């Protein structure tokens, strides 16, 4: 309706201007005739000068026509601009009234403002399914450009042409089709053709229909360009990440095998620095540096080079390189690493010689730490290569299990039993498990122990001293777990609100806030124990000025002169060595039990797990 009105108005104005122009022209001609015919002499001049008169009239009429046309164009421009403004206002109005269907979804925290309600529904559904923004991925180009985040010295490096060939293994379970396509495309586009032996897709029994015929159709297109380049390995049942990686290695034929997640994009010149390093030393296991791809907007965030490490529970983490790497003052140089993340690049035959991965691992977690420890102990080494960059999507949730700690705990115990010697109890302590009869079936480890003997591997103590000295051996621990007073056995000591320095009594749940550790030194850590020598624990203290206990960084407590050493025997009181007062519980004015520091009244405490009698 608005457009129709605009057309009527524009036509009316144009007609009015044209009529005005015609009227003016007639009036001008008539007035000239009246002027020239007022006398006989004038008539004679008009007759003699008729041609000049006509030319002058035409000239003036031409000027008027030009002015009139300019006026019409101005009106048209004004109409167009007004129309655009009206349309933009309408769009803005429409945006304002779009309902936000998922205000609490992590997907829409900083993305998706322009989506309609239907698009929001589709995006959220795909996000819940995959753990990242598959809706956006489906709209992006398969060969999209990502920023080159390498250090400038990497750009200057030259690599030999005669490098080993590489087989790239992509592992997945119910991945979005566009994500897999983009991974394949980036590998083909950014790996020299003479080095790329094959791409092996290992499907750990996905249920996603898109990953069948549609993926086959895409592979067929690839084969028109590069016949036989892409191979598929399909598990008939779900076997877990470790088994999928082993399947990919078995199918590989290249000199080097790169085992990657499928939700990646490789950077330019990613393969050459890895292949060049393995050409120099076939016993080194390598990791590229990951850049993070946001799960919501899929933007690439640069990550700095760092070592791959772990804590005593065997959860992965990033760690600083050893001091000698920083002394090089060259961020393009490979750095030694205690362990490896899930992505690895290795000489294919050497990988087999050292035992590939532990096939007894279940589902997810621990296999990468086991590999790192085994490689170091059995004649190889692990390095991170800064000049090789891979962009990796950090999923908001993973497809295997809602709670990955279930298999992580079991796999960690398996690693400890085979490789950690007298330090294996630290893994149990980290998981707050009893040292004996923890009840978790870790499977048969006899073959892995035979592998260790056959390879003549070093003891784990050597690893702690020479590879990962930052991992605290936890010497001097006496007991660990929940601390419970016999007067109220359903309540445990808890670290309380953080930040804060007041421990509390809370209903026992036995998670980390209630993990306590008693040392032969007399210190009591509350709220867990740190795995690394550079971290600080929080000590229970009697400040000497309050009737309630406090929690302070142990170093700070010592500097402040707080009383932080306690005498404690299992099933007896907890008495401060300096103030001779006891940690006890009392009923406050609110009828709730509280922790207090007071004259000892004979209350008894029990710590959940004893390492030895004390």
PDB file of N, CA, C and O in Angstrom, residues 324-369:
ATOM      1  N   UNK A 324      64.940 -23.672  29.691  1.00  0.00           N
ATOM      2  CA  UNK A 324      65.894 -23.599  28.576  1.00  0.00           C
ATOM      3  C   UNK A 324      65.231 -23.166  27.274  1.00  0.00           C
ATOM      4  O   UNK A 324      65.878 -22.583  26.402  1.00  0.00           O
ATOM      5  N   UNK A 325      63.928 -23.445  27.114  1.00  0.00           N
ATOM      6  CA  UNK A 325      63.237 -23.006  25.900  1.00  0.00           C
ATOM      7  C   UNK A 325      63.141 -21.487  25.854  1.00  0.00           C
ATOM      8  O   UNK A 325      63.351 -20.866  24.804  1.00  0.00           O
ATOM      9  N   UNK A 326      62.837 -20.881  26.988  1.00  0.00           N
ATOM     10  CA  UNK A 326      62.687 -19.428  27.029  1.00  0.00           C
ATOM     11  C   UNK A 326      64.033 -18.722  26.848  1.00  0.00           C
ATOM     12  O   UNK A 326      64.092 -17.591  26.339  1.00  0.00           O
ATOM     13  N   UNK A 327      65.103 -19.392  27.239  1.00  0.00           N
ATOM     14  CA  UNK A 327      66.444 -18.807  27.056  1.00  0.00           C
ATOM     15  C   UNK A 327      66.800 -18.688  25.575  1.00  0.00           C
ATOM     16  O   UNK A 327      67.645 -17.871  25.201  1.00  0.00           O
ATOM     17  N   UNK A 328      66.193 -19.514  24.720  1.00  0.00           N
ATOM     18  CA  UNK A 328      66.445 -19.435  23.284  1.00  0.00           C
ATOM     19  C   UNK A 328      65.950 -18.124  22.684  1.00  0.00           C
ATOM     20  O   UNK A 328      66.438 -17.668  21.656  1.00  0.00           O
ATOM     21  N   UNK A 329      64.951 -17.529  23.340  1.00  0.00           N
ATOM     22  CA  UNK A 329      64.347 -16.276  22.852  1.00  0.00           C
ATOM     23  C   UNK A 329      63.888 -16.399  21.401  1.00  0.00           C
ATOM     24  O   UNK A 329      64.070 -15.508  20.580  1.00  0.00           O
ATOM     25  N   UNK A 330      63.296 -17.561  21.090  1.00  0.00           N
ATOM     26  CA  UNK A 330      62.837 -17.828  19.729  1.00  0.00           C
ATOM     27  C   UNK A 330      61.564 -18.686  19.804  1.00  0.00           C
ATOM     28  O   UNK A 330      61.630 -19.901  20.003  1.00  0.00           O
ATOM     29  N   UNK A 331      60.416 -18.057  19.637  1.00  0.00           N
ATOM     30  CA  UNK A 331      59.142 -18.755  19.792  1.00  0.00           C
ATOM     31  C   UNK A 331      58.841 -19.717  18.651  1.00  0.00           C
ATOM     32  O   UNK A 331      57.830 -20.421  18.687  1.00  0.00           O
ATOM     33  N   UNK A 332      59.700 -19.786  17.662  1.00  0.00           N
ATOM     34  CA  UNK A 332      59.469 -20.714  16.556  1.00  0.00           C
ATOM     35  C   UNK A 332      60.089 -22.088  16.811  1.00  0.00           C
ATOM     36  O   UNK A 332      59.847 -23.030  16.055  1.00  0.00           O
ATOM     37  N   UNK A 333      60.864 -22.225  17.881  1.00  0.00           N
ATOM     38  CA  UNK A 333      61.565 -23.471  18.152  1.00  0.00           C
ATOM     39  C   UNK A 333      60.674 -24.472  18.890  1.00  0.00           C
ATOM     40  O   UNK A 333      59.873 -24.087  19.750  1.00  0.00           O
ATOM     41  N   UNK A 334      60.782 -25.772  18.581  1.00  0.00           N
ATOM     42  CA  UNK A 334      60.024 -26.788  19.325  1.00  0.00           C
ATOM     43  C   UNK A 334      60.402 -26.784  20.800  1.00  0.00           C
ATOM     44  O   UNK A 334      61.544 -26.475  21.161  1.00  0.00           O
ATOM     45  N   UNK A 335      59.422 -27.119  21.653  1.00  0.00           N
ATOM     46  CA  UNK A 335      59.670 -27.171  23.088  1.00  0.00           C
ATOM     47  C   UNK A 335      59.333 -28.541  23.640  1.00  0.00           C
ATOM     48  O   UNK A 335      58.338 -29.157  23.242  1.00  0.00           O
ATOM     49  N   UNK A 336      60.160 -29.040  24.559  1.00  0.00           N
ATOM     50  CA  UNK A 336      59.907 -30.331  25.188  1.00  0.00           C
ATOM     51  C   UNK A 336      58.625 -30.263  26.019  1.00  0.00           C
ATOM     52  O   UNK A 336      58.329 -29.250  26.644  1.00  0.00           O
ATOM     53  N   UNK A 337      57.891 -31.374  26.037  1.00  0.00           N
ATOM     54  CA  UNK A 337      56.592 -31.402  26.705  1.00  0.00           C
ATOM     55  C   UNK A 337      56.462 -32.693  27.512  1.00  0.00           C
ATOM     56  O   UNK A 337      56.839 -33.765  27.024  1.00  0.00           O
ATOM     57  N   UNK A 338      55.937 -32.635  28.750  1.00  0.00           N
ATOM     58  CA  UNK A 338      55.775 -33.850  29.555  1.00  0.00           C
ATOM     59  C   UNK A 338      54.789 -34.841  28.947  1.00  0.00           C
ATOM     60  O   UNK A 338      54.888 -36.042  29.167  1.00  0.00           O
ATOM     61  N   UNK A 339      53.812 -34.318  28.201  1.00  0.00           N
ATOM     62  CA  UNK A 339      52.752 -35.193  27.698  1.00  0.00           C
ATOM     63  C   UNK A 339      52.276 -34.692  26.343  1.00  0.00           C
ATOM     64  O   UNK A 339      52.931 -33.868  25.700  1.00  0.00           O
ATOM     65  N   UNK A 340      51.150 -35.187  25.926  1.00  0.00           N
ATOM     66  CA  UNK A 340      50.572 -34.837  24.634  1.00  0.00           C
ATOM     67  C   UNK A 340      49.081 -34.637  24.836  1.00  0.00           C
ATOM     68  O   UNK A 340      48.475 -35.256  25.704  1.00  0.00           O
ATOM     69  N   UNK A 341      48.474 -33.743  24.076  1.00  0.00           N
ATOM     70  CA  UNK A 341      47.018 -33.644  24.079  1.00  0.00           C
ATOM     71  C   UNK A 341      46.470 -34.726  23.145  1.00  0.00           C
ATOM     72  O   UNK A 341      47.193 -35.599  22.702  1.00  0.00           O
ATOM     73  N   UNK A 342      45.204 -34.688  22.841  1.00  0.00           N
ATOM     74  CA  UNK A 342      44.619 -35.737  22.019  1.00  0.00           C
ATOM     75  C   UNK A 342      45.137 -35.781  20.603  1.00  0.00           C
ATOM     76  O   UNK A 342      45.149 -36.826  19.963  1.00  0.00           O
ATOM     77  N   UNK A 343      45.589 -34.643  20.071  1.00  0.00           N
ATOM     78  CA  UNK A 343      46.102 -34.564  18.698  1.00  0.00           C
ATOM     79  C   UNK A 343      47.599 -34.861  18.704  1.00  0.00           C
ATOM     80  O   UNK A 343      48.343 -34.294  19.501  1.00  0.00           O
ATOM     81  N   UNK A 344      48.034 -35.761  17.826  1.00  0.00           N
ATOM     82  CA  UNK A 344      49.454 -36.125  17.812  1.00  0.00           C
ATOM     83  C   UNK A 344      49.910 -36.453  16.400  1.00  0.00           C
ATOM     84  O   UNK A 344      49.119 -36.845  15.540  1.00  0.00           O
ATOM     85  N   UNK A 345      51.210 -36.273  16.176  1.00  0.00           N
ATOM     86  CA  UNK A 345      51.848 -36.576  14.890  1.00  0.00           C
ATOM     87  C   UNK A 345      53.099 -37.385  15.201  1.00  0.00           C
ATOM     88  O   UNK A 345      53.926 -36.978  16.027  1.00  0.00           O
ATOM     89  N   UNK A 346      53.254 -38.557  14.518  1.00  0.00           N
ATOM     90  CA  UNK A 346      54.313 -39.483  14.895  1.00  0.00           C
ATOM     91  C   UNK A 346      54.720 -40.325  13.684  1.00  0.00           C
ATOM     92  O   UNK A 346      53.904 -40.564  12.790  1.00  0.00           O
ATOM     93  N   UNK A 347      55.966 -40.771  13.671  1.00  0.00           N
ATOM     94  CA  UNK A 347      56.421 -41.735  12.676  1.00  0.00           C
ATOM     95  C   UNK A 347      55.567 -42.996  12.816  1.00  0.00           C
ATOM     96  O   UNK A 347      55.463 -43.567  13.903  1.00  0.00           O
ATOM     97  N   UNK A 348      54.968 -43.425  11.731  1.00  0.00           N
ATOM     98  CA  UNK A 348      53.979 -44.514  11.798  1.00  0.00           C
ATOM     99  C   UNK A 348      54.584 -45.817  12.331  1.00  0.00           C
ATOM    100  O   UNK A 348      53.974 -46.495  13.178  1.00  0.00           O
ATOM    101  N   UNK A 349      55.749 -46.164  11.884  1.00  0.00           N
ATOM    102  CA  UNK A 349      56.362 -47.413  12.331  1.00  0.00           C
ATOM    103  C   UNK A 349      56.844 -47.319  13.777  1.00  0.00           C
ATOM    104  O   UNK A 349      56.698 -48.271  14.558  1.00  0.00           O
ATOM    105  N   UNK A 350      57.418 -46.169  14.156  1.00  0.00           N
ATOM    106  CA  UNK A 350      57.858 -45.984  15.546  1.00  0.00           C
ATOM    107  C   UNK A 350      56.668 -46.069  16.498  1.00  0.00           C
ATOM    108  O   UNK A 350      56.784 -46.633  17.598  1.00  0.00           O
ATOM    109  N   UNK A 351      55.543 -45.540  16.083  1.00  0.00           N
ATOM    110  CA  UNK A 351      54.338 -45.597  16.903  1.00  0.00           C
ATOM    111  C   UNK A 351      53.972 -47.048  17.215  1.00  0.00           C
ATOM    112  O   UNK A 351      53.591 -47.391  18.340  1.00  0.00           O
ATOM    113  N   UNK A 352      54.094 -47.906  16.226  1.00  0.00           N
ATOM    114  CA  UNK A 352      53.841 -49.325  16.454  1.00  0.00           C
ATOM    115  C   UNK A 352      54.879 -49.969  17.358  1.00  0.00           C
ATOM    116  O   UNK A 352      54.553 -50.795  18.223  1.00  0.00           O
ATOM    117  N   UNK A 353      56.132 -49.575  17.207  1.00  0.00           N
ATOM    118  CA  UNK A 353      57.210 -50.155  18.004  1.00  0.00           C
ATOM    119  C   UNK A 353      57.057 -49.873  19.493  1.00  0.00           C
ATOM    120  O   UNK A 353      57.412 -50.720  20.333  1.00  0.00           O
ATOM    121  N   UNK A 354      56.520 -48.720  19.843  1.00  0.00           N
ATOM    122  CA  UNK A 354      56.404 -48.374  21.270  1.00  0.00           C
ATOM    123  C   UNK A 354      55.036 -48.742  21.845  1.00  0.00           C
ATOM    124  O   UNK A 354      54.756 -48.445  23.009  1.00  0.00           O
ATOM    125  N   UNK A 355      54.180 -49.393  21.047  1.00  0.00           N
ATOM    126  CA  UNK A 355      52.927 -49.890  21.602  1.00  0.00           C
ATOM    127  C   UNK A 355      51.691 -49.080  21.275  1.00  0.00           C
ATOM    128  O   UNK A 355      50.651 -49.248  21.929  1.00  0.00           O
ATOM    129  N   UNK A 356      51.754 -48.208  20.277  1.00  0.00           N
ATOM    130  CA  UNK A 356      50.614 -47.404  19.810  1.00  0.00           C
ATOM    131  C   UNK A 356      49.923 -46.738  21.009  1.00  0.00           C
ATOM    132  O   UNK A 356      50.544 -45.944  21.715  1.00  0.00           O
ATOM    133  N   UNK A 357      48.652 -47.055  21.247  1.00  0.00           N
ATOM    134  CA  UNK A 357      47.913 -46.577  22.414  1.00  0.00           C
ATOM    135  C   UNK A 357      47.432 -47.788  23.211  1.00  0.00           C
ATOM    136  O   UNK A 357      47.351 -48.902  22.680  1.00  0.00           O
ATOM    137  N   UNK A 358      47.106 -47.566  24.469  1.00  0.00           N
ATOM    138  CA  UNK A 358      46.637 -48.648  25.329  1.00  0.00           C
ATOM    139  C   UNK A 358      45.204 -49.020  24.945  1.00  0.00           C
ATOM    140  O   UNK A 358      44.258 -48.285  25.242  1.00  0.00           O
ATOM    141  N   UNK A 359      45.064 -50.173  24.277  1.00  0.00           N
ATOM    142  CA  UNK A 359      43.744 -50.616  23.838  1.00  0.00           C
ATOM    143  C   UNK A 359      42.800 -50.957  24.976  1.00  0.00           C
ATOM    144  O   UNK A 359      41.596 -51.140  24.759  1.00  0.00           O
ATOM    145  N   UNK A 360      43.306 -51.051  26.188  1.00  0.00           N
ATOM    146  CA  UNK A 360      42.450 -51.333  27.337  1.00  0.00           C
ATOM    147  C   UNK A 360      41.756 -50.110  27.902  1.00  0.00           C
ATOM    148  O   UNK A 360      40.952 -50.217  28.832  1.00  0.00           O
ATOM    149  N   UNK A 361      42.032 -48.928  27.337  1.00  0.00           N
ATOM    150  CA  UNK A 361      41.356 -47.700  27.775  1.00  0.00           C
ATOM    151  C   UNK A 361      39.903 -47.716  27.302  1.00  0.00           C
ATOM    152  O   UNK A 361      39.602 -48.197  26.210  1.00  0.00           O
ATOM    153  N   UNK A 362      39.031 -47.142  28.105  1.00  0.00           N
ATOM    154  CA  UNK A 362      37.613 -47.097  27.772  1.00  0.00           C
ATOM    155  C   UNK A 362      37.178 -45.673  27.385  1.00  0.00           C
ATOM    156  O   UNK A 362      37.547 -44.703  28.045  1.00  0.00           O
ATOM    157  N   UNK A 363      36.415 -45.560  26.355  1.00  0.00           N
ATOM    158  CA  UNK A 363      35.679 -44.362  25.926  1.00  0.00           C
ATOM    159  C   UNK A 363      36.570 -43.137  25.746  1.00  0.00           C
ATOM    160  O   UNK A 363      36.859 -42.705  24.643  1.00  0.00           O
ATOM    161  N   UNK A 364      37.012 -42.520  26.867  1.00  0.00           N
ATOM    162  CA  UNK A 364      37.646 -41.200  26.756  1.00  0.00           C
ATOM    163  C   UNK A 364      38.523 -40.939  27.980  1.00  0.00           C
ATOM    164  O   UNK A 364      38.152 -41.240  29.098  1.00  0.00           O
ATOM    165  N   UNK A 365      39.701 -40.352  27.739  1.00  0.00           N
ATOM    166  CA  UNK A 365      40.515 -39.791  28.806  1.00  0.00           C
ATOM    167  C   UNK A 365      41.661 -40.658  29.267  1.00  0.00           C
ATOM    168  O   UNK A 365      41.505 -41.850  29.498  1.00  0.00           O
ATOM    169  N   UNK A 366      42.837 -40.050  29.419  1.00  0.00           N
ATOM    170  CA  UNK A 366      43.993 -40.717  29.988  1.00  0.00           C
ATOM    171  C   UNK A 366      44.937 -41.328  28.979  1.00  0.00           C
ATOM    172  O   UNK A 366      46.131 -41.497  29.258  1.00  0.00           O
ATOM    173  N   UNK A 367      44.443 -41.666  27.775  1.00  0.00           N
ATOM    174  CA  UNK A 367      45.289 -42.345  26.803  1.00  0.00           C
ATOM    175  C   UNK A 367      46.427 -41.451  26.321  1.00  0.00           C
ATOM    176  O   UNK A 367      47.523 -41.926  26.012  1.00  0.00           O
ATOM    177  N   UNK A 368      46.190 -40.155  26.260  1.00  0.00           N
ATOM    178  CA  UNK A 368      47.227 -39.229  25.810  1.00  0.00           C
ATOM    179  C   UNK A 368      48.326 -39.068  26.861  1.00  0.00           C
ATOM    180  O   UNK A 368      49.517 -38.996  26.531  1.00  0.00           O
ATOM    181  N   UNK A 369      47.940 -39.019  28.146  1.00  0.00           N
ATOM    182  CA  UNK A 369      48.932 -38.925  29.218  1.00  0.00           C
ATOM    183  C   UNK A 369      49.754 -40.214  29.270  1.00  0.00           C
ATOM    184  O   UNK A 369      50.980 -40.182  29.428  1.00  0.00           O
TER     185      UNK A 369
END
